[in-house]
Each structure stands twice: as C-alpha cells, then as structure tokens.
CSV table of C-alpha atoms and ligand atoms in Angstrom, one decimal:
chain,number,residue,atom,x,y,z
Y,442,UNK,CA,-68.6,-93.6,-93.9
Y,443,UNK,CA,-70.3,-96.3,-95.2
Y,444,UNK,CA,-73.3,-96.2,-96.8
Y,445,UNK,CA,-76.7,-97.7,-96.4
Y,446,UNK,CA,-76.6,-99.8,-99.5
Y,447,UNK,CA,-73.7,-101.6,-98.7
Y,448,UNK,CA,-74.9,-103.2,-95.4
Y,449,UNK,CA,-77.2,-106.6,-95.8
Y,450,UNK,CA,-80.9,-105.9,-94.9
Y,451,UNK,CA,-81.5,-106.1,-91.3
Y,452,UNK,CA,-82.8,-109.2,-90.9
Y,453,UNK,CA,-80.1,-111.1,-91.9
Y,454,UNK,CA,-78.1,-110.0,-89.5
Y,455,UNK,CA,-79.8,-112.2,-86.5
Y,456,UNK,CA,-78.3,-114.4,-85.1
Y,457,UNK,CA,-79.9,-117.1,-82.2
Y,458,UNK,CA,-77.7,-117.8,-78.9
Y,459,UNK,CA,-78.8,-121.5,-78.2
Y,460,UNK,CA,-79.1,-120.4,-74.4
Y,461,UNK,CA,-82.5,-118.1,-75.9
Y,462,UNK,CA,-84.2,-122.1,-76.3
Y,463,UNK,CA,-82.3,-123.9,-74.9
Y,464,UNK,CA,-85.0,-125.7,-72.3
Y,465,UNK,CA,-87.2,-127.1,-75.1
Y,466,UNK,CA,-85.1,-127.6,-78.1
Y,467,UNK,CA,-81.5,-129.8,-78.8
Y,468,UNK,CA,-78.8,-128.1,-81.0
Y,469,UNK,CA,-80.3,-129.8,-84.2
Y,470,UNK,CA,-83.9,-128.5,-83.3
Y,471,UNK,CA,-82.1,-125.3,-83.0
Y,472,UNK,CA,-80.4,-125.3,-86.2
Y,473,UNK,CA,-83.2,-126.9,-88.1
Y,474,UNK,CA,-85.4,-123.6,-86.3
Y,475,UNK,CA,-83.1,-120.9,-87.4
Y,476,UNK,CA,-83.4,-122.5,-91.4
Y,477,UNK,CA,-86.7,-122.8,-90.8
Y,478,UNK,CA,-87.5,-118.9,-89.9
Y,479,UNK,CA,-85.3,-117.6,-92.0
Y,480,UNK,CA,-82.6,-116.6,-89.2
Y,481,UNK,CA,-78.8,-117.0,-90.7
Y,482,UNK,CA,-76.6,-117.0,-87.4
Y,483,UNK,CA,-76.4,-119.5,-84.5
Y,484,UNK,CA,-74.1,-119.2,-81.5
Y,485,UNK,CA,-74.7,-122.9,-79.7
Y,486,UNK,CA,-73.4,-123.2,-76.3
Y,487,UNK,CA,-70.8,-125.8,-75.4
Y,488,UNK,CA,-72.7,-128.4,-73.4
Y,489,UNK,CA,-75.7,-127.9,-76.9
Y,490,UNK,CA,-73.0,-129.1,-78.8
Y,491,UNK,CA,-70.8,-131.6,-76.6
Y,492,UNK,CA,-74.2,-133.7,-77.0
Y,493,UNK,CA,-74.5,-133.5,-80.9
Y,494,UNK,CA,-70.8,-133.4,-81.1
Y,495,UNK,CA,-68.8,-130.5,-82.9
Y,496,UNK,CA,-68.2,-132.4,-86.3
Y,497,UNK,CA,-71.7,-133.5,-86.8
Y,498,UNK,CA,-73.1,-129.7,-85.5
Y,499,UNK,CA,-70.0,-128.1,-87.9
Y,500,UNK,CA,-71.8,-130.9,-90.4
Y,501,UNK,CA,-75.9,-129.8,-90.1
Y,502,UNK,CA,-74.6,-125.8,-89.7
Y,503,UNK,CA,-73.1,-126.1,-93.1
Y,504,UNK,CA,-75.7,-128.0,-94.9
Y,505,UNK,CA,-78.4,-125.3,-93.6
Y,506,UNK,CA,-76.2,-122.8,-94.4
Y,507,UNK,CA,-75.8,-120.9,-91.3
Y,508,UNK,CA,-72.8,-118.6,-90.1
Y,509,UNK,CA,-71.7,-119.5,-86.4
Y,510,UNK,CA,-71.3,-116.2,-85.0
Y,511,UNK,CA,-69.7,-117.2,-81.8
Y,512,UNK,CA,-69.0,-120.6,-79.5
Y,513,UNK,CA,-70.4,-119.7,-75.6
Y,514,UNK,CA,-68.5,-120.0,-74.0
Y,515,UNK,CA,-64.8,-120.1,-72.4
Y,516,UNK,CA,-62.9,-118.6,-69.9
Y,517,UNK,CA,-63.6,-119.0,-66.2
Y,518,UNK,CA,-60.0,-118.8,-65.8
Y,519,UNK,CA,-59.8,-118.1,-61.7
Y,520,UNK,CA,-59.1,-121.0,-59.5
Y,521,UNK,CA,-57.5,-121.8,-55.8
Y,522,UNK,CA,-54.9,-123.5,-56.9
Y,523,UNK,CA,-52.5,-124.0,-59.9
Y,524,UNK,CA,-54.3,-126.9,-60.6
Y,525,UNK,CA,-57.4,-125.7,-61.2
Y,526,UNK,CA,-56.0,-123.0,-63.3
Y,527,UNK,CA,-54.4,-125.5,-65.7
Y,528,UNK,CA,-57.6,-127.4,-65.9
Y,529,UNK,CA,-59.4,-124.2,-67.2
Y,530,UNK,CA,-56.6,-123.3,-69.3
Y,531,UNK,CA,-56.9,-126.7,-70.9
Y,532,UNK,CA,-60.7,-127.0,-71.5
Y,533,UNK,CA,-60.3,-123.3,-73.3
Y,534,UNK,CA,-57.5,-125.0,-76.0
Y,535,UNK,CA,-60.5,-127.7,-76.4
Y,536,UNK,CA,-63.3,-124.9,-76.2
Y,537,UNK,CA,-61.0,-123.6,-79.1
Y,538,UNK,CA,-60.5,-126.5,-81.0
Y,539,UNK,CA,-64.4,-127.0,-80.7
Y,540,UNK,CA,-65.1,-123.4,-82.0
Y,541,UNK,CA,-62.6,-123.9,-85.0
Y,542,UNK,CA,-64.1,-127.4,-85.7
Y,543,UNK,CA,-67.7,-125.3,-85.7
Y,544,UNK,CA,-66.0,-122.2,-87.5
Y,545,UNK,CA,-66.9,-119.7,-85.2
Y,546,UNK,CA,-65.8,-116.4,-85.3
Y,547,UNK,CA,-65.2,-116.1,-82.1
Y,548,UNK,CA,-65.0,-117.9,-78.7
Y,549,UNK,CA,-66.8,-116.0,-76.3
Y,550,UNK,CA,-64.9,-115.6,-73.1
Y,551,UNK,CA,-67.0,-115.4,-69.6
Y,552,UNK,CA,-63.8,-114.8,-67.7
Y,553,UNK,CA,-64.7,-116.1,-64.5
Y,554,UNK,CA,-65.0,-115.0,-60.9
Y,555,UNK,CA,-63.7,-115.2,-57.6
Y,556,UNK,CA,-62.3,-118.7,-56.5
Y,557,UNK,CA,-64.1,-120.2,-53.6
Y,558,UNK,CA,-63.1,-118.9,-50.3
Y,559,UNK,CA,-61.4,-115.5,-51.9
Y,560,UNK,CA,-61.8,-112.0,-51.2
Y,561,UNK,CA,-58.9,-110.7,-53.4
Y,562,UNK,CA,-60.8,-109.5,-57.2
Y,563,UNK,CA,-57.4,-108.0,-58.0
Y,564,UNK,CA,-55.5,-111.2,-57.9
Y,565,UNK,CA,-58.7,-113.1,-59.9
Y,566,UNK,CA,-58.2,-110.3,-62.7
Y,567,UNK,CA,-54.5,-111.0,-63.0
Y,568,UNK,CA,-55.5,-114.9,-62.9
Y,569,UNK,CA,-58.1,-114.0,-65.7
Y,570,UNK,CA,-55.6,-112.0,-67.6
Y,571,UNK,CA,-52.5,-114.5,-67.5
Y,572,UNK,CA,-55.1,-117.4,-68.5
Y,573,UNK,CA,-56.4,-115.7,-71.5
Y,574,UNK,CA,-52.4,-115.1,-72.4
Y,575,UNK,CA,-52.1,-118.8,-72.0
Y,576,UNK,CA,-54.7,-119.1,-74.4
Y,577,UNK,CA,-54.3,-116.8,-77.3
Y,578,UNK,CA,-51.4,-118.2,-78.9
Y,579,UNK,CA,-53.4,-121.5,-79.7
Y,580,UNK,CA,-56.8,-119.2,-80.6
Y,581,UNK,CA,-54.1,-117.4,-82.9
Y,582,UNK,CA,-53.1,-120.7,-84.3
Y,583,UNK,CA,-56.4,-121.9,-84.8
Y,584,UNK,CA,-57.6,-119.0,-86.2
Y,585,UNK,CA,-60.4,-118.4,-83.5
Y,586,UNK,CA,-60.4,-114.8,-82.1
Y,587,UNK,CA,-60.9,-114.7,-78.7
Y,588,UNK,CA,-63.7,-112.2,-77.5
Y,589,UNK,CA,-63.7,-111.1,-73.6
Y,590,UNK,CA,-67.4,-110.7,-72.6
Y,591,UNK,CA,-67.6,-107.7,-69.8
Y,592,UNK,CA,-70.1,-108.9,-67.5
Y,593,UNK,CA,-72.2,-106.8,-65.7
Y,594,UNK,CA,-70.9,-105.9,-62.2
Y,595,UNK,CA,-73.4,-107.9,-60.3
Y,596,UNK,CA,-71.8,-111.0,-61.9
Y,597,UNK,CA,-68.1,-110.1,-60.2
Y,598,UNK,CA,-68.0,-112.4,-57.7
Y,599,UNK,CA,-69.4,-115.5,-59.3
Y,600,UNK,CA,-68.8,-115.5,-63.4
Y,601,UNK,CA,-66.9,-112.6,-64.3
Y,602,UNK,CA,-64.3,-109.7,-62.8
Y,603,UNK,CA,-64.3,-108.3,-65.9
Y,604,UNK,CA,-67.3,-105.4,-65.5
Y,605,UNK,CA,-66.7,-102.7,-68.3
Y,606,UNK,CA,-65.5,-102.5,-71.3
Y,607,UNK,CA,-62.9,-100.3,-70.7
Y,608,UNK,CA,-61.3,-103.2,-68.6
Y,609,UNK,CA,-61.7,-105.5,-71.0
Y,610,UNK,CA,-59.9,-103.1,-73.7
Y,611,UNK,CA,-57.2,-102.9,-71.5
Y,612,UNK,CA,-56.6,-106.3,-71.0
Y,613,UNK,CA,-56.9,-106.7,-75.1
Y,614,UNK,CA,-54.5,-103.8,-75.5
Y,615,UNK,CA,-52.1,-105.0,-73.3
Y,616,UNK,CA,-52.2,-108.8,-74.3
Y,617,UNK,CA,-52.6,-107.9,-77.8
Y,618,UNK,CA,-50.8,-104.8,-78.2
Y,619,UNK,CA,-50.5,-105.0,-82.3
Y,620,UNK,CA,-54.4,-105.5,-82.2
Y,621,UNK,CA,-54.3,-108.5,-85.0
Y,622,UNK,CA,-57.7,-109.2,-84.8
Y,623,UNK,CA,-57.1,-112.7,-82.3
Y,624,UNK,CA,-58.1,-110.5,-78.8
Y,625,UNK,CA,-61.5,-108.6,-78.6
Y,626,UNK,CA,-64.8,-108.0,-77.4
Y,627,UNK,CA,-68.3,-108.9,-77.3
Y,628,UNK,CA,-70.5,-106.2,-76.8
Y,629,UNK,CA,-73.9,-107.3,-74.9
Y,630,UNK,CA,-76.1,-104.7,-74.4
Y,631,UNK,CA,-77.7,-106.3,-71.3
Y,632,UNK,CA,-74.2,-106.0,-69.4
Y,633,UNK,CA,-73.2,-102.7,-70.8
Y,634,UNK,CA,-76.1,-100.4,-71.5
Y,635,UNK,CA,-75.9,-98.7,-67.9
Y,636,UNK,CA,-72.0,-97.6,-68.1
Y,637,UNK,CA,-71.4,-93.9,-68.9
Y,638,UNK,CA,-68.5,-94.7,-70.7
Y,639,UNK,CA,-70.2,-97.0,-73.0
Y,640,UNK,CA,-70.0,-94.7,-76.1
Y,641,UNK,CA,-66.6,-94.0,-75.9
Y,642,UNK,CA,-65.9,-97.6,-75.2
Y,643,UNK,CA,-67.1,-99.0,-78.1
Y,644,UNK,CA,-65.2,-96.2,-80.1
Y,645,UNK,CA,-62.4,-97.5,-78.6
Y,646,UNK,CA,-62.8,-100.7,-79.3
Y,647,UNK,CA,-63.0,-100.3,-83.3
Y,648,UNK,CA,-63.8,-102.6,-85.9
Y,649,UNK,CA,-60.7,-104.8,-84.8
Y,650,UNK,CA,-62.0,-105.1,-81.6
Y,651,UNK,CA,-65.5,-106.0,-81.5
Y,652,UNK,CA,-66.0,-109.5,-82.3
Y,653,UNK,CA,-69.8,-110.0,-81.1
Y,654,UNK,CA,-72.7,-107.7,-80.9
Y,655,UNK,CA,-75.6,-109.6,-77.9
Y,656,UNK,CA,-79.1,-108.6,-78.0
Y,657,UNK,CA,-81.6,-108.7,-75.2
Y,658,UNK,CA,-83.5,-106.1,-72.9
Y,659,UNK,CA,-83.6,-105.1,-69.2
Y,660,UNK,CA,-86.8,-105.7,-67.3
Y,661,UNK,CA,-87.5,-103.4,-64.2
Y,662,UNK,CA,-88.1,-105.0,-62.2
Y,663,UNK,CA,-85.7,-107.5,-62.8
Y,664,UNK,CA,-86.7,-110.6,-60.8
Y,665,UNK,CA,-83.7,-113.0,-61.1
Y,666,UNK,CA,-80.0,-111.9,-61.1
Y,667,UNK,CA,-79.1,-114.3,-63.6
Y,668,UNK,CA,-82.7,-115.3,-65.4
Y,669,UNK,CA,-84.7,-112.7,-65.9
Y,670,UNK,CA,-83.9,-111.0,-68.9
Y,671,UNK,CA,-86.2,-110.0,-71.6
Y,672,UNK,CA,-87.2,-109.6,-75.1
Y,673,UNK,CA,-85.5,-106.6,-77.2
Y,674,UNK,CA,-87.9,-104.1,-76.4
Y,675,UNK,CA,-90.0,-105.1,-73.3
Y,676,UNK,CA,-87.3,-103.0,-71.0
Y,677,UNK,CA,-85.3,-100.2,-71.1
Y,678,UNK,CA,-82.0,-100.5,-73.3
Y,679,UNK,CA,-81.8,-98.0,-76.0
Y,680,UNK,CA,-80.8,-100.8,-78.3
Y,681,UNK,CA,-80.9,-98.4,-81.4
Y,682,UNK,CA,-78.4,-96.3,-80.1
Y,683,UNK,CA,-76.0,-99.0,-78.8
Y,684,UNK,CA,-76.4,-100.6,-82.5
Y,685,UNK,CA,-75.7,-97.2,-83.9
Y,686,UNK,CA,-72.6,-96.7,-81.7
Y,687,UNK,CA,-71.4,-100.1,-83.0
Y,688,UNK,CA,-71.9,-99.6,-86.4
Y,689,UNK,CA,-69.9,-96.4,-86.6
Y,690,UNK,CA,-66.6,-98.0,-85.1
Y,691,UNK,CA,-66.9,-100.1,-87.7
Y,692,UNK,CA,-69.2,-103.1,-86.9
Y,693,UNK,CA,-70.8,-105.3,-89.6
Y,694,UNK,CA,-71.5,-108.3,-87.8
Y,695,UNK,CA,-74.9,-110.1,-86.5
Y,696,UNK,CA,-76.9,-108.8,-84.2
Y,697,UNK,CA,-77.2,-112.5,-81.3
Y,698,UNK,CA,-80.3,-112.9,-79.0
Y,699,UNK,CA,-79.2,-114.0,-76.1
Y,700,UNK,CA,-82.3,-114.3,-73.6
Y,701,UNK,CA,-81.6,-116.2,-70.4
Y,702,UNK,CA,-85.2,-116.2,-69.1
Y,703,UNK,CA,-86.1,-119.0,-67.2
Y,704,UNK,CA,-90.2,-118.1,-66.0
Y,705,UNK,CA,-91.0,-116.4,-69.5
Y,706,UNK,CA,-89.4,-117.5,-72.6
Y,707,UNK,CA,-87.6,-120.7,-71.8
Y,708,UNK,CA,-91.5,-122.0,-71.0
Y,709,UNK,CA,-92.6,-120.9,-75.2
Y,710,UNK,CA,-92.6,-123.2,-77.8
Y,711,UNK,CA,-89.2,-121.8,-79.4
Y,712,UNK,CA,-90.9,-121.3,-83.0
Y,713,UNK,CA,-92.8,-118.5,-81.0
Y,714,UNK,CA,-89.9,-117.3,-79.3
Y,715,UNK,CA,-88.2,-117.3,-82.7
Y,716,UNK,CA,-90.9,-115.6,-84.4
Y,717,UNK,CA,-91.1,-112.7,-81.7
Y,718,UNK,CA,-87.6,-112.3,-81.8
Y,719,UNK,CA,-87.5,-111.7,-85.5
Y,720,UNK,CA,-90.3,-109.4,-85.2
Y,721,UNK,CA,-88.7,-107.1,-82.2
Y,722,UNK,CA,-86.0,-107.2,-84.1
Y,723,UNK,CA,-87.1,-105.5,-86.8
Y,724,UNK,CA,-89.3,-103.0,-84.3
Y,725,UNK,CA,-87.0,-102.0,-81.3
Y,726,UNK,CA,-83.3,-102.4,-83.1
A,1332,LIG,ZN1,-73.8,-112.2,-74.1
C-alpha cells in the first residue's frame, strides 16, 4: 500500500472540465483561470478548443504549466448507415490527433446512443464496440489511451449505451485483452455512484484501467436530465468513498470537475465557480 507521503497534496490534484465554465469564459480565459487559482489540470472540450485551435491551446497549456488530464470528448460511434459510422470513426482519428497535439492523457469516449429511428441497443453496443476497435490502433499509435465514459442509464438512448462499468470493462477486456494501458475508463461519480457493483467495478478496473477520475454531485431533486448537476457536496454522492475506492486500485490521477449546470453555475462569474470548487474540494472529497 502506498503511503500518505508519497501522494501530492490534495489540491493539486484538481483538475477543471471546460464544460464546468464554459458559458462565460473561452479556452484561454479558462486556462489563464486555472493559473490564476492555483488549479494544475484542464480537460477542454473539443468545440473550446477547435476555436483556439489545438496548437496554440497545446501552446498557452504549456507556458502556464498545466497537465491536460483528458480531451472531451469522442465516440458517438452509432449511426444508420455505414456512412455515418465512418464519419464518426474519422472525426475520433482527428479527436485523437487533437488530444495528442494537446497531450492529453486520455480521449474521453461518450460512446453514443441509439441511431435515429432504432429500437435495437444491442446492435448500437456492437456498433460502439467495433468503432472504438477501429479506433484504438491509431490512439495506440499516437500514444492517447482511450477512456470509455459509462454513462448513466438515463443517457442510453441519446449519448451513451454504455451504462456501467462493468460493460465498459468488458468491452476493454475484450478489445484490449493484454490491458496495455491504450483502452480504459473514466470513472464519473455522477454516472456511477448509484450502481451496487460500483466497488467491485473499480477493483476491477485497476490502475491500468482507470484513465479519468470526474467530480460533481447529484441534486435531488434533479431538475434537468442533462443540466442540473451540482457542486461536490450540495447532493448526495459519497465522493470520499468513491475517491477512496479509486485510490486503492491504484489511482493517482486528478480529481476533474465536470459540472454541467445550466440555471446555477453556468450563470457565476467562473473565478467564483473556481473558487467554490477549490474549496468543496478540499471539504466534501
Ligand atoms: Zn464525465
């Protein structure tokens, strides 16, 4: 076991998903924000940094010395026809190429959901599962591990069929059977907390496995399927334990807010948000 000593103080282990500010500030606001508070990850979102550009954003990330602890996102692999499917194959190689450029450690994948018209989840999770096999020899090549998001169930039909981490393992074990680190997981508490098997998930998943560790809370009521979710500590995820369960398979990586929240904190000036975060951080995980 490791011990206390080793690990970095706490609070330079948070990290800032650009979704978490992403109505009031640009990617270079963003960046400039994390220096400025003191907060040494950033995980931009793709259409943050298609504006700034991925060189230029790889560029200002460097000079302020931040670690990019993931590129949201990929995947979204289902589609009606074999078009489609190459199209989203394609624009996870540049999603890829984008994360590299970035040095991400990982691209996160929100696999996607039913394609228009379909009733048949089954035949979307073996879509999702031969895209991300597509994929993987060019996030191997490019050095990019690819990290399957499990979204909660109420996201099956419209952004991802993959619902527990158990499934997701699966589809990592079998598409990356000698588990070399390019397949994994990201572990958000907001989509996991509720599964029984949660514990014995992340066990399973290891230190190989888990590439991403997300951060938020669940409000009850929750208002808004998609954006309503709240603060670490204003709902009812045992974040601790989750953290704990994480750190003994092995994880050392940052801890990412990711706080989609469109009638509370999207409507703050983001150098509160980012103050609050740091401070529930420290308090409630
Ligand atoms: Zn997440």
């Amino acid at each position: 076991m490791a011990t206390t000593n080793q690990r970095p103080p706490d609070r330079d282990l948070l990290s800032l998903n650009t979704a978490t500010v992403r109505e009031r500030w640009n990617l270079k606001e963003m960046i400039a924000g994390c220096a400025r508070h003191g907060i040494r990850g950033i995980s931009p979102w793709r259409d943050k940094l298609a504006e700034l550009g991925a060189k230029e954003a790889a560029k200002m990330i460097r000079d302020h010395g931040l670690t990019v602890t993931g590129l949201c996102r990929g995947g979204m692999f289902p589609a009606a026809d074999r078009q489609g499917r190459k199209r989203a194959i394609e624009d996870n190689l540049r999603a890829i190429d984008d994360a590299a450029t970035i040095e991400a450690r990982c691209l996160v994948l929100v696999v996607g959901g039913l394609p228009p018209g379909s009733k048949d989840i089954a035949g979307a999770r073996e879509m999702v599962r031969d895209g991300i096999g597509e994929a993987l020899d060019h996030a191997r090549s490019s050095g990019v591990p690819l990290a399957i998001e499990p979204l909660h169930p109420m996201y099956a039909a419209d952004r991802a069929c993959v619902n527990t981490l158990a499934q997701a393992l699966d589809l990592c074990d079998e598409l990356d059977s000698g588990g070399g680190g390019a397949l994994g997981v990201a572990v958000d508490v907001y989509h996991v907390w509720w599964d029984p098997e949660l514990a014995r998930g992340i066990e399973r998943a290891g230190e190989k496995r888990i590439l991403a560790f997300h951060i938020c809370d669940w409000l009850v009521p929750t208002t808004d399927l998609l954006l309503d979710r709240g603060m670490m500590g204003d709902g009812v995820i045992d974040i601790p334990r989750v953290r704990a369960w994480v750190e003994q398979a092995g994880y050392r990586g940052f801890h990412e807010v990711e706080i989609l929240s469109a009638k509370n904190w999207w409507k703050r000036d983001p150098d509160e948000v980012l103050s609050t975060m740091k401070e529930r951080h420290e308090r409630f995980c």
